[in-house]
């Protein structure tokens, strides 16, 4: 085979082996290799590095696509200085992803608007970056899904699908009351994930003492759920005002600033 045929084969071969990113970068890296005197293994290493990075990104994108996140917000987008009740170093530890390997639940408690959902999503994105399957749902959406599955006679299948993800995020437990059947199915889900050592992130505006109300006034069910959730867990209680309201108040002040400045100048 001629040298040109081998060059064609290199590109087509990479493509047909499914290494599209390496194929796309082949010419550029070949020119760079010649110009910068790369060794053969350096050249191959650079191609593989690009291919592996593209694959990892695709797998993260797939995890994020199936995550059901309402929006994507990261830890880097969270202003820890405006929320002094949160221990930043604790989040640095959670960001290592160790909680996923240890099957440690993360429970974020606090009033509305303090960033619970934002932080739960941020931790979910970290799990996606480890290429773990994640699923996000509000407690009510989850309870309705389970109730529909029950009504349509496929509860075991839906339960299995919800037990499976490496990380399940149940948002807003306690915002709206569950009926007794929804509460018992939610408990079953929590118990099954606990038995399989799969971590769950929970956000709630209710202190643990009020979880009886969350579980349809069944305090026995509530304490059985809490028992499982708290066994291996990191609990973060967030205090303070709603971030949105604070930002609104701040922007109210800044909209006054130009007038004040103008008045001073005039
Ligand atoms: P919660 O779930 O506690 O009700 P959210 O996470 O929904 O609160 O936060 C409300 C909004 O405020 C979101 O858009 C979130 O990104 C933002 N937010 C809350 N706290 C912070 C913060 N400390 N830094 C940046 N954004 C924040
Ligand atoms: Mg929320």
PDB file of C-alpha atoms and ligand atoms in Angstrom:
ATOM      1  CA  UNK A   1       0.000   0.000   0.000  1.00  0.00           C
ATOM      2  CA  UNK A   2       1.201   3.520  -0.760  1.00  0.00           C
ATOM      3  CA  UNK A   3       1.838   6.119   1.953  1.00  0.00           C
ATOM      4  CA  UNK A   4      -1.305   8.049   0.911  1.00  0.00           C
ATOM      5  CA  UNK A   5      -3.418   4.883   1.139  1.00  0.00           C
ATOM      6  CA  UNK A   6      -2.175   4.325   4.692  1.00  0.00           C
ATOM      7  CA  UNK A   7      -3.070   7.913   5.568  1.00  0.00           C
ATOM      8  CA  UNK A   8      -6.599   7.291   4.251  1.00  0.00           C
ATOM      9  CA  UNK A   9      -6.801   4.004   6.115  1.00  0.00           C
ATOM     10  CA  UNK A  10      -5.699   5.682   9.356  1.00  0.00           C
ATOM     11  CA  UNK A  11      -8.621   8.102   9.206  1.00  0.00           C
ATOM     12  CA  UNK A  12     -11.217   5.679   7.883  1.00  0.00           C
ATOM     13  CA  UNK A  13     -10.042   2.935  10.229  1.00  0.00           C
ATOM     14  CA  UNK A  14     -10.415   5.201  13.257  1.00  0.00           C
ATOM     15  CA  UNK A  15     -13.873   6.179  12.063  1.00  0.00           C
ATOM     16  CA  UNK A  16     -15.014   2.630  11.414  1.00  0.00           C
ATOM     17  CA  UNK A  17     -13.713   1.572  14.846  1.00  0.00           C
ATOM     18  CA  UNK A  18     -15.949   4.284  16.308  1.00  0.00           C
ATOM     19  CA  UNK A  19     -13.122   6.670  17.259  1.00  0.00           C
ATOM     20  CA  UNK A  20     -14.664   9.718  15.553  1.00  0.00           C
ATOM     21  CA  UNK A  21     -12.927  12.316  17.729  1.00  0.00           C
ATOM     22  CA  UNK A  22      -9.486  10.821  17.108  1.00  0.00           C
ATOM     23  CA  UNK A  23     -10.280  10.646  13.368  1.00  0.00           C
ATOM     24  CA  UNK A  24     -11.288  14.319  13.335  1.00  0.00           C
ATOM     25  CA  UNK A  25      -8.050  15.347  15.059  1.00  0.00           C
ATOM     26  CA  UNK A  26      -5.740  13.039  13.104  1.00  0.00           C
ATOM     27  CA  UNK A  27      -4.547  15.579  10.485  1.00  0.00           C
ATOM     28  CA  UNK A  28      -4.062  18.353  12.999  1.00  0.00           C
ATOM     29  CA  UNK A  29      -2.075  16.124  15.386  1.00  0.00           C
ATOM     30  CA  UNK A  30      -0.035  14.651  12.523  1.00  0.00           C
ATOM     31  CA  UNK A  31       1.014  18.154  11.437  1.00  0.00           C
ATOM     32  CA  UNK A  32       1.766  19.157  15.023  1.00  0.00           C
ATOM     33  CA  UNK A  33       3.763  15.945  15.534  1.00  0.00           C
ATOM     34  CA  UNK A  34       5.912  16.733  12.501  1.00  0.00           C
ATOM     35  CA  UNK A  35       6.387  20.378  13.476  1.00  0.00           C
ATOM     36  CA  UNK A  36       7.184  19.642  17.137  1.00  0.00           C
ATOM     37  CA  UNK A  37       9.064  16.341  16.712  1.00  0.00           C
ATOM     38  CA  UNK A  38       6.663  14.262  18.809  1.00  0.00           C
ATOM     39  CA  UNK A  39       7.599  10.654  19.367  1.00  0.00           C
ATOM     40  CA  UNK A  40       5.193   8.057  17.882  1.00  0.00           C
ATOM     41  CA  UNK A  41       3.873   7.171  21.287  1.00  0.00           C
ATOM     42  CA  UNK A  42       3.376  10.854  22.180  1.00  0.00           C
ATOM     43  CA  UNK A  43       1.318  11.236  18.985  1.00  0.00           C
ATOM     44  CA  UNK A  44      -0.762   8.154  19.787  1.00  0.00           C
ATOM     45  CA  UNK A  45      -1.186   9.267  23.397  1.00  0.00           C
ATOM     46  CA  UNK A  46      -2.503  12.664  22.283  1.00  0.00           C
ATOM     47  CA  UNK A  47      -5.032  11.046  19.931  1.00  0.00           C
ATOM     48  CA  UNK A  48      -6.221   8.616  22.614  1.00  0.00           C
ATOM     49  CA  UNK A  49      -6.442  11.400  25.185  1.00  0.00           C
ATOM     50  CA  UNK A  50      -8.778  13.365  22.879  1.00  0.00           C
ATOM     51  CA  UNK A  51     -10.859  10.286  22.086  1.00  0.00           C
ATOM     52  CA  UNK A  52     -11.215   9.279  25.757  1.00  0.00           C
ATOM     53  CA  UNK A  53     -12.127  12.840  26.781  1.00  0.00           C
ATOM     54  CA  UNK A  54     -14.827  13.011  24.079  1.00  0.00           C
ATOM     55  CA  UNK A  55     -16.221   9.635  25.185  1.00  0.00           C
ATOM     56  CA  UNK A  56     -16.323  10.697  28.815  1.00  0.00           C
ATOM     57  CA  UNK A  57     -18.124  13.915  27.841  1.00  0.00           C
ATOM     58  CA  UNK A  58     -20.678  11.931  25.821  1.00  0.00           C
ATOM     59  CA  UNK A  59     -21.336   9.655  28.744  1.00  0.00           C
ATOM     60  CA  UNK A  60     -21.739  12.669  31.105  1.00  0.00           C
ATOM     61  CA  UNK A  61     -24.133  14.276  28.596  1.00  0.00           C
ATOM     62  CA  UNK A  62     -26.188  11.064  28.460  1.00  0.00           C
ATOM     63  CA  UNK A  63     -26.381  10.893  32.267  1.00  0.00           C
ATOM     64  CA  UNK A  64     -27.457  14.537  32.373  1.00  0.00           C
ATOM     65  CA  UNK A  65     -30.055  14.010  29.620  1.00  0.00           C
ATOM     66  CA  UNK A  66     -31.767  11.257  31.617  1.00  0.00           C
ATOM     67  CA  UNK A  67     -31.355  13.002  34.976  1.00  0.00           C
ATOM     68  CA  UNK A  68     -34.662  14.917  34.785  1.00  0.00           C
ATOM     69  CA  UNK A  69     -32.943  17.991  36.258  1.00  0.00           C
ATOM     70  CA  UNK A  70     -35.182  21.070  35.977  1.00  0.00           C
ATOM     71  CA  UNK A  71     -32.042  23.177  35.338  1.00  0.00           C
ATOM     72  CA  UNK A  72     -28.292  22.817  35.648  1.00  0.00           C
ATOM     73  CA  UNK A  73     -26.583  24.720  38.436  1.00  0.00           C
ATOM     74  CA  UNK A  74     -23.158  23.893  39.750  1.00  0.00           C
ATOM     75  CA  UNK A  75     -21.351  24.324  43.059  1.00  0.00           C
ATOM     76  CA  UNK A  76     -19.268  27.013  41.345  1.00  0.00           C
ATOM     77  CA  UNK A  77     -22.505  28.977  40.765  1.00  0.00           C
ATOM     78  CA  UNK A  78     -23.329  28.916  44.470  1.00  0.00           C
ATOM     79  CA  UNK A  79     -22.375  31.963  46.484  1.00  0.00           C
ATOM     80  CA  UNK A  80     -21.228  30.442  49.776  1.00  0.00           C
ATOM     81  CA  UNK A  81     -20.351  33.851  51.241  1.00  0.00           C
ATOM     82  CA  UNK A  82     -23.996  34.878  51.161  1.00  0.00           C
ATOM     83  CA  UNK A  83     -24.975  31.692  53.007  1.00  0.00           C
ATOM     84  CA  UNK A  84     -22.773  31.562  56.133  1.00  0.00           C
ATOM     85  CA  UNK A  85     -24.853  28.789  57.733  1.00  0.00           C
ATOM     86  CA  UNK A  86     -23.362  26.339  55.209  1.00  0.00           C
ATOM     87  CA  UNK A  87     -20.001  24.768  55.910  1.00  0.00           C
ATOM     88  CA  UNK A  88     -18.120  25.213  52.643  1.00  0.00           C
ATOM     89  CA  UNK A  89     -15.518  22.591  53.505  1.00  0.00           C
ATOM     90  CA  UNK A  90     -18.327  20.061  53.884  1.00  0.00           C
ATOM     91  CA  UNK A  91     -19.308  20.726  50.268  1.00  0.00           C
ATOM     92  CA  UNK A  92     -15.685  20.468  49.193  1.00  0.00           C
ATOM     93  CA  UNK A  93     -15.730  16.991  50.732  1.00  0.00           C
ATOM     94  CA  UNK A  94     -19.054  16.117  49.061  1.00  0.00           C
ATOM     95  CA  UNK A  95     -17.646  17.356  45.750  1.00  0.00           C
ATOM     96  CA  UNK A  96     -15.011  14.587  45.912  1.00  0.00           C
ATOM     97  CA  UNK A  97     -17.910  12.181  45.282  1.00  0.00           C
ATOM     98  CA  UNK A  98     -16.914  10.020  48.257  1.00  0.00           C
ATOM     99  CA  UNK A  99     -20.528  10.053  49.475  1.00  0.00           C
ATOM    100  CA  UNK A 100     -21.495   8.130  46.327  1.00  0.00           C
ATOM    101  CA  UNK A 101     -18.928   5.414  46.903  1.00  0.00           C
ATOM    102  CA  UNK A 102     -19.855   5.212  50.599  1.00  0.00           C
ATOM    103  CA  UNK A 103     -23.621   5.196  49.848  1.00  0.00           C
ATOM    104  CA  UNK A 104     -23.986   8.167  52.167  1.00  0.00           C
ATOM    105  CA  UNK A 105     -27.275  10.058  51.909  1.00  0.00           C
ATOM    106  CA  UNK A 106     -27.232  13.845  51.849  1.00  0.00           C
ATOM    107  CA  UNK A 107     -30.141  15.617  53.496  1.00  0.00           C
ATOM    108  CA  UNK A 108     -30.568  19.328  52.916  1.00  0.00           C
ATOM    109  CA  UNK A 109     -32.986  21.027  55.275  1.00  0.00           C
ATOM    110  CA  UNK A 110     -34.115  24.640  55.389  1.00  0.00           C
ATOM    111  CA  UNK A 111     -36.744  27.209  54.524  1.00  0.00           C
ATOM    112  CA  UNK A 112     -37.665  27.985  50.902  1.00  0.00           C
ATOM    113  CA  UNK A 113     -35.199  29.819  48.683  1.00  0.00           C
ATOM    114  CA  UNK A 114     -31.991  29.089  50.609  1.00  0.00           C
ATOM    115  CA  UNK A 115     -30.448  26.983  47.836  1.00  0.00           C
ATOM    116  CA  UNK A 116     -31.386  23.381  48.723  1.00  0.00           C
ATOM    117  CA  UNK A 117     -32.451  22.402  45.192  1.00  0.00           C
ATOM    118  CA  UNK A 118     -29.478  24.240  43.670  1.00  0.00           C
ATOM    119  CA  UNK A 119     -27.054  22.324  45.903  1.00  0.00           C
ATOM    120  CA  UNK A 120     -28.810  18.983  45.310  1.00  0.00           C
ATOM    121  CA  UNK A 121     -28.531  19.498  41.539  1.00  0.00           C
ATOM    122  CA  UNK A 122     -24.894  20.574  41.881  1.00  0.00           C
ATOM    123  CA  UNK A 123     -24.104  17.315  43.715  1.00  0.00           C
ATOM    124  CA  UNK A 124     -26.053  15.413  41.047  1.00  0.00           C
ATOM    125  CA  UNK A 125     -23.907  16.999  38.319  1.00  0.00           C
ATOM    126  CA  UNK A 126     -20.812  15.819  40.202  1.00  0.00           C
ATOM    127  CA  UNK A 127     -22.272  12.278  40.171  1.00  0.00           C
ATOM    128  CA  UNK A 128     -22.864  12.614  36.404  1.00  0.00           C
ATOM    129  CA  UNK A 129     -19.234  13.674  35.988  1.00  0.00           C
ATOM    130  CA  UNK A 130     -18.307  10.348  37.587  1.00  0.00           C
ATOM    131  CA  UNK A 131     -20.542   8.814  34.881  1.00  0.00           C
ATOM    132  CA  UNK A 132     -23.103   7.607  37.403  1.00  0.00           C
ATOM    133  CA  UNK A 133     -26.778   7.361  36.530  1.00  0.00           C
ATOM    134  CA  UNK A 134     -28.863   9.897  38.377  1.00  0.00           C
ATOM    135  CA  UNK A 135     -32.548  10.692  38.624  1.00  0.00           C
ATOM    136  CA  UNK A 136     -34.063  13.877  40.014  1.00  0.00           C
ATOM    137  CA  UNK A 137     -37.696  14.225  41.019  1.00  0.00           C
ATOM    138  CA  UNK A 138     -39.811  16.217  43.406  1.00  0.00           C
ATOM    139  CA  UNK A 139     -41.364  14.037  46.120  1.00  0.00           C
ATOM    140  CA  UNK A 140     -44.834  14.772  44.784  1.00  0.00           C
ATOM    141  CA  UNK A 141     -43.934  13.939  41.180  1.00  0.00           C
ATOM    142  CA  UNK A 142     -42.380  10.711  42.443  1.00  0.00           C
ATOM    143  CA  UNK A 143     -45.428   9.835  44.548  1.00  0.00           C
ATOM    144  CA  UNK A 144     -47.743  10.527  41.594  1.00  0.00           C
ATOM    145  CA  UNK A 145     -45.580   8.413  39.320  1.00  0.00           C
ATOM    146  CA  UNK A 146     -45.752   5.517  41.784  1.00  0.00           C
ATOM    147  CA  UNK A 147     -49.532   5.952  42.227  1.00  0.00           C
ATOM    148  CA  UNK A 148     -50.074   5.938  38.434  1.00  0.00           C
ATOM    149  CA  UNK A 149     -47.898   2.849  38.106  1.00  0.00           C
ATOM    150  CA  UNK A 150     -49.933   1.140  40.827  1.00  0.00           C
ATOM    151  CA  UNK A 151     -53.213   2.062  39.110  1.00  0.00           C
ATOM    152  CA  UNK A 152     -51.876   0.703  35.824  1.00  0.00           C
ATOM    153  CA  UNK A 153     -50.576  -2.493  37.396  1.00  0.00           C
ATOM    154  CA  UNK A 154     -46.900  -1.880  36.756  1.00  0.00           C
ATOM    155  CA  UNK A 155     -45.729  -0.693  40.169  1.00  0.00           C
ATOM    156  CA  UNK A 156     -42.975  -3.377  40.485  1.00  0.00           C
ATOM    157  CA  UNK A 157     -41.432  -2.225  37.183  1.00  0.00           C
ATOM    158  CA  UNK A 158     -41.590   1.507  38.065  1.00  0.00           C
ATOM    159  CA  UNK A 159     -40.239   0.774  41.534  1.00  0.00           C
ATOM    160  CA  UNK A 160     -37.328  -1.132  39.957  1.00  0.00           C
ATOM    161  CA  UNK A 161     -36.582   1.761  37.577  1.00  0.00           C
ATOM    162  CA  UNK A 162     -36.520   4.234  40.484  1.00  0.00           C
ATOM    163  CA  UNK A 163     -34.432   1.999  42.737  1.00  0.00           C
ATOM    164  CA  UNK A 164     -31.776   1.526  40.044  1.00  0.00           C
ATOM    165  CA  UNK A 165     -30.010   4.901  39.579  1.00  0.00           C
ATOM    166  CA  UNK A 166     -26.755   5.256  41.463  1.00  0.00           C
ATOM    167  CA  UNK A 167     -28.084   8.539  42.836  1.00  0.00           C
ATOM    168  CA  UNK A 168     -31.720   9.471  43.387  1.00  0.00           C
ATOM    169  CA  UNK A 169     -32.557  13.051  44.321  1.00  0.00           C
ATOM    170  CA  UNK A 170     -35.923  13.538  46.014  1.00  0.00           C
ATOM    171  CA  UNK A 171     -36.626  17.246  46.106  1.00  0.00           C
ATOM    172  CA  UNK A 172     -39.147  19.073  48.277  1.00  0.00           C
ATOM    173  CA  UNK A 173     -40.181  16.341  50.682  1.00  0.00           C
ATOM    174  CA  UNK A 174     -42.818  17.939  52.886  1.00  0.00           C
ATOM    175  CA  UNK A 175     -43.919  20.842  50.691  1.00  0.00           C
ATOM    176  CA  UNK A 176     -47.203  19.126  49.900  1.00  0.00           C
ATOM    177  CA  UNK A 177     -48.774  16.322  51.943  1.00  0.00           C
ATOM    178  CA  UNK A 178     -48.757  12.788  50.577  1.00  0.00           C
ATOM    179  CA  UNK A 179     -51.748  10.497  50.954  1.00  0.00           C
ATOM    180  CA  UNK A 180     -51.231   7.268  52.957  1.00  0.00           C
ATOM    181  CA  UNK A 181     -50.743   5.110  49.850  1.00  0.00           C
ATOM    182  CA  UNK A 182     -48.239   7.551  48.297  1.00  0.00           C
ATOM    183  CA  UNK A 183     -46.422   7.729  51.646  1.00  0.00           C
ATOM    184  CA  UNK A 184     -46.105   3.952  51.902  1.00  0.00           C
ATOM    185  CA  UNK A 185     -44.815   3.650  48.318  1.00  0.00           C
ATOM    186  CA  UNK A 186     -42.277   6.422  48.932  1.00  0.00           C
ATOM    187  CA  UNK A 187     -41.173   4.574  52.062  1.00  0.00           C
ATOM    188  CA  UNK A 188     -40.790   1.356  50.071  1.00  0.00           C
ATOM    189  CA  UNK A 189     -38.559   3.166  47.568  1.00  0.00           C
ATOM    190  CA  UNK A 190     -36.384   4.623  50.353  1.00  0.00           C
ATOM    191  CA  UNK A 191     -36.159   1.224  52.063  1.00  0.00           C
ATOM    192  CA  UNK A 192     -35.230  -0.612  48.847  1.00  0.00           C
ATOM    193  CA  UNK A 193     -32.462   1.876  48.031  1.00  0.00           C
ATOM    194  CA  UNK A 194     -31.179   1.576  51.598  1.00  0.00           C
ATOM    195  CA  UNK A 195     -31.061  -2.240  51.313  1.00  0.00           C
ATOM    196  CA  UNK A 196     -29.057  -1.927  48.104  1.00  0.00           C
ATOM    197  CA  UNK A 197     -26.693   0.678  49.582  1.00  0.00           C
ATOM    198  CA  UNK A 198     -27.603   3.300  46.986  1.00  0.00           C
ATOM    199  CA  UNK A 199     -27.323   6.933  48.055  1.00  0.00           C
ATOM    200  CA  UNK A 200     -30.228   9.383  47.975  1.00  0.00           C
ATOM    201  CA  UNK A 201     -30.227  13.160  48.287  1.00  0.00           C
ATOM    202  CA  UNK A 202     -33.267  14.656  49.993  1.00  0.00           C
ATOM    203  CA  UNK A 203     -34.298  18.285  50.294  1.00  0.00           C
ATOM    204  CA  UNK A 204     -36.993  19.321  52.742  1.00  0.00           C
ATOM    205  CA  UNK A 205     -38.411  22.373  54.420  1.00  0.00           C
ATOM    206  CA  UNK A 206     -39.554  20.238  57.339  1.00  0.00           C
ATOM    207  CA  UNK A 207     -37.476  19.480  60.421  1.00  0.00           C
ATOM    208  CA  UNK A 208     -37.242  15.750  61.190  1.00  0.00           C
ATOM    209  CA  UNK A 209     -39.712  16.168  64.062  1.00  0.00           C
ATOM    210  CA  UNK A 210     -42.367  17.175  61.513  1.00  0.00           C
ATOM    211  CA  UNK A 211     -41.843  14.225  59.190  1.00  0.00           C
ATOM    212  CA  UNK A 212     -44.940  12.506  60.564  1.00  0.00           C
ATOM    213  CA  UNK A 213     -46.945  15.112  58.611  1.00  0.00           C
ATOM    214  CA  UNK A 214     -44.861  14.402  55.526  1.00  0.00           C
ATOM    215  CA  UNK A 215     -45.755  10.704  55.682  1.00  0.00           C
ATOM    216  CA  UNK A 216     -49.543  11.181  55.859  1.00  0.00           C
ATOM    217  CA  UNK A 217     -49.512  11.627  59.660  1.00  0.00           C
ATOM    218  CA  UNK A 218     -48.034   8.150  60.068  1.00  0.00           C
ATOM    219  CA  UNK A 219     -45.267   8.756  62.581  1.00  0.00           C
ATOM    220  CA  UNK A 220     -44.228   5.077  62.603  1.00  0.00           C
ATOM    221  CA  UNK A 221     -43.671   5.150  58.824  1.00  0.00           C
ATOM    222  CA  UNK A 222     -41.890   8.502  59.116  1.00  0.00           C
ATOM    223  CA  UNK A 223     -39.470   7.246  61.750  1.00  0.00           C
ATOM    224  CA  UNK A 224     -38.847   4.032  59.782  1.00  0.00           C
ATOM    225  CA  UNK A 225     -37.984   6.174  56.732  1.00  0.00           C
ATOM    226  CA  UNK A 226     -35.784   8.500  58.786  1.00  0.00           C
ATOM    227  CA  UNK A 227     -34.058   5.543  60.397  1.00  0.00           C
ATOM    228  CA  UNK A 228     -32.923   4.306  56.993  1.00  0.00           C
ATOM    229  CA  UNK A 229     -32.116   7.728  55.568  1.00  0.00           C
ATOM    230  CA  UNK A 230     -30.091   8.863  58.564  1.00  0.00           C
ATOM    231  CA  UNK A 231     -28.111   5.639  59.117  1.00  0.00           C
ATOM    232  CA  UNK A 232     -25.338   6.749  56.733  1.00  0.00           C
ATOM    233  CA  UNK A 233     -25.931  10.406  56.072  1.00  0.00           C
ATOM    234  CA  UNK A 234     -24.682  13.950  55.998  1.00  0.00           C
ATOM    235  CA  UNK A 235     -27.340  16.372  57.206  1.00  0.00           C
ATOM    236  CA  UNK A 236     -27.023  20.017  56.230  1.00  0.00           C
ATOM    237  CA  UNK A 237     -29.346  22.516  57.900  1.00  0.00           C
ATOM    238  CA  UNK A 238     -29.462  25.778  56.025  1.00  0.00           C
ATOM    239  CA  UNK A 239     -30.701  28.866  57.793  1.00  0.00           C
ATOM    240  CA  UNK A 240     -31.396  32.382  56.639  1.00  0.00           C
ATOM    241  CA  UNK A 241     -33.508  34.306  54.153  1.00  0.00           C
ATOM    242  CA  UNK A 242     -34.471  33.333  50.640  1.00  0.00           C
ATOM    243  CA  UNK A 243     -31.599  34.129  48.257  1.00  0.00           C
ATOM    244  CA  UNK A 244     -34.038  35.363  45.590  1.00  0.00           C
ATOM    245  CA  UNK A 245     -35.724  37.792  47.971  1.00  0.00           C
ATOM    246  CA  UNK A 246     -32.354  39.043  49.144  1.00  0.00           C
ATOM    247  CA  UNK A 247     -31.195  39.535  45.547  1.00  0.00           C
ATOM    248  CA  UNK A 248     -34.461  41.348  44.779  1.00  0.00           C
ATOM    249  CA  UNK A 249     -33.945  43.631  47.749  1.00  0.00           C
ATOM    250  CA  UNK A 250     -30.355  44.269  46.629  1.00  0.00           C
ATOM    251  CA  UNK A 251     -31.445  45.042  43.061  1.00  0.00           C
ATOM    252  CA  UNK A 252     -34.066  47.415  44.510  1.00  0.00           C
ATOM    253  CA  UNK A 253     -31.198  49.238  46.193  1.00  0.00           C
ATOM    254  CA  UNK A 254     -29.018  49.291  43.080  1.00  0.00           C
ATOM    255  CA  UNK A 255     -31.864  50.695  40.979  1.00  0.00           C
ATOM    256  CA  UNK A 256     -31.898  53.591  43.436  1.00  0.00           C
ATOM    257  CA  UNK A 257     -28.130  54.107  43.100  1.00  0.00           C
ATOM    258  CA  UNK A 258     -28.059  55.894  39.688  1.00  0.00           C
ATOM    259  CA  UNK A 259     -30.595  58.427  40.891  1.00  0.00           C
ATOM    260  CA  UNK A 260     -28.629  59.049  44.033  1.00  0.00           C
ATOM    261  CA  UNK A 261     -25.415  59.431  42.043  1.00  0.00           C
ATOM    262  CA  UNK A 262     -27.088  61.774  39.624  1.00  0.00           C
ATOM    263  CA  UNK A 263     -28.467  63.850  42.440  1.00  0.00           C
ATOM    264  CA  UNK A 264     -24.980  64.103  43.934  1.00  0.00           C
ATOM    265  CA  UNK A 265     -23.423  65.071  40.593  1.00  0.00           C
ATOM    266  CA  UNK A 266     -26.054  67.679  39.828  1.00  0.00           C
TER     267      UNK A 266
HETATM  268  P1  LIG B   1     -34.699  26.040  47.783  1.00  0.00           P
HETATM  269  O1  LIG B   1     -34.632  24.748  47.057  1.00  0.00           O
HETATM  270  O2  LIG B   1     -33.992  26.024  49.113  1.00  0.00           O
HETATM  271  O3  LIG B   1     -36.097  26.568  47.899  1.00  0.00           O
HETATM  272  P2  LIG B   1     -33.364  27.019  45.451  1.00  0.00           P
HETATM  273  O4  LIG B   1     -32.192  26.118  45.366  1.00  0.00           O
HETATM  274  O5  LIG B   1     -34.488  26.758  44.525  1.00  0.00           O
HETATM  275  O6  LIG B   1     -33.907  27.119  46.937  1.00  0.00           O
HETATM  276  O7  LIG B   1     -32.839  28.505  45.267  1.00  0.00           O
HETATM  277  C1  LIG B   1     -33.671  29.523  44.721  1.00  0.00           C
HETATM  278  C2  LIG B   1     -32.879  30.273  43.652  1.00  0.00           C
HETATM  279  O8  LIG B   1     -31.840  31.016  44.266  1.00  0.00           O
HETATM  280  C3  LIG B   1     -32.215  29.357  42.642  1.00  0.00           C
HETATM  281  O9  LIG B   1     -32.212  29.985  41.390  1.00  0.00           O
HETATM  282  C4  LIG B   1     -30.780  29.225  43.176  1.00  0.00           C
HETATM  283  O10 LIG B   1     -29.869  28.987  42.129  1.00  0.00           O
HETATM  284  C5  LIG B   1     -30.559  30.578  43.810  1.00  0.00           C
HETATM  285  N1  LIG B   1     -29.707  30.540  44.975  1.00  0.00           N
HETATM  286  C6  LIG B   1     -30.062  30.237  46.241  1.00  0.00           C
HETATM  287  N2  LIG B   1     -29.033  30.386  47.082  1.00  0.00           N
HETATM  288  C7  LIG B   1     -27.978  30.781  46.333  1.00  0.00           C
HETATM  289  C8  LIG B   1     -26.610  31.107  46.621  1.00  0.00           C
HETATM  290  N3  LIG B   1     -26.137  31.089  47.863  1.00  0.00           N
HETATM  291  N4  LIG B   1     -25.808  31.446  45.563  1.00  0.00           N
HETATM  292  C9  LIG B   1     -26.296  31.505  44.304  1.00  0.00           C
HETATM  293  N5  LIG B   1     -27.583  31.232  43.981  1.00  0.00           N
HETATM  294  C10 LIG B   1     -28.421  30.873  44.965  1.00  0.00           C
HETATM  295 MG1  LIG B   2     -36.232  23.726  46.222  1.00  0.00          MG
END
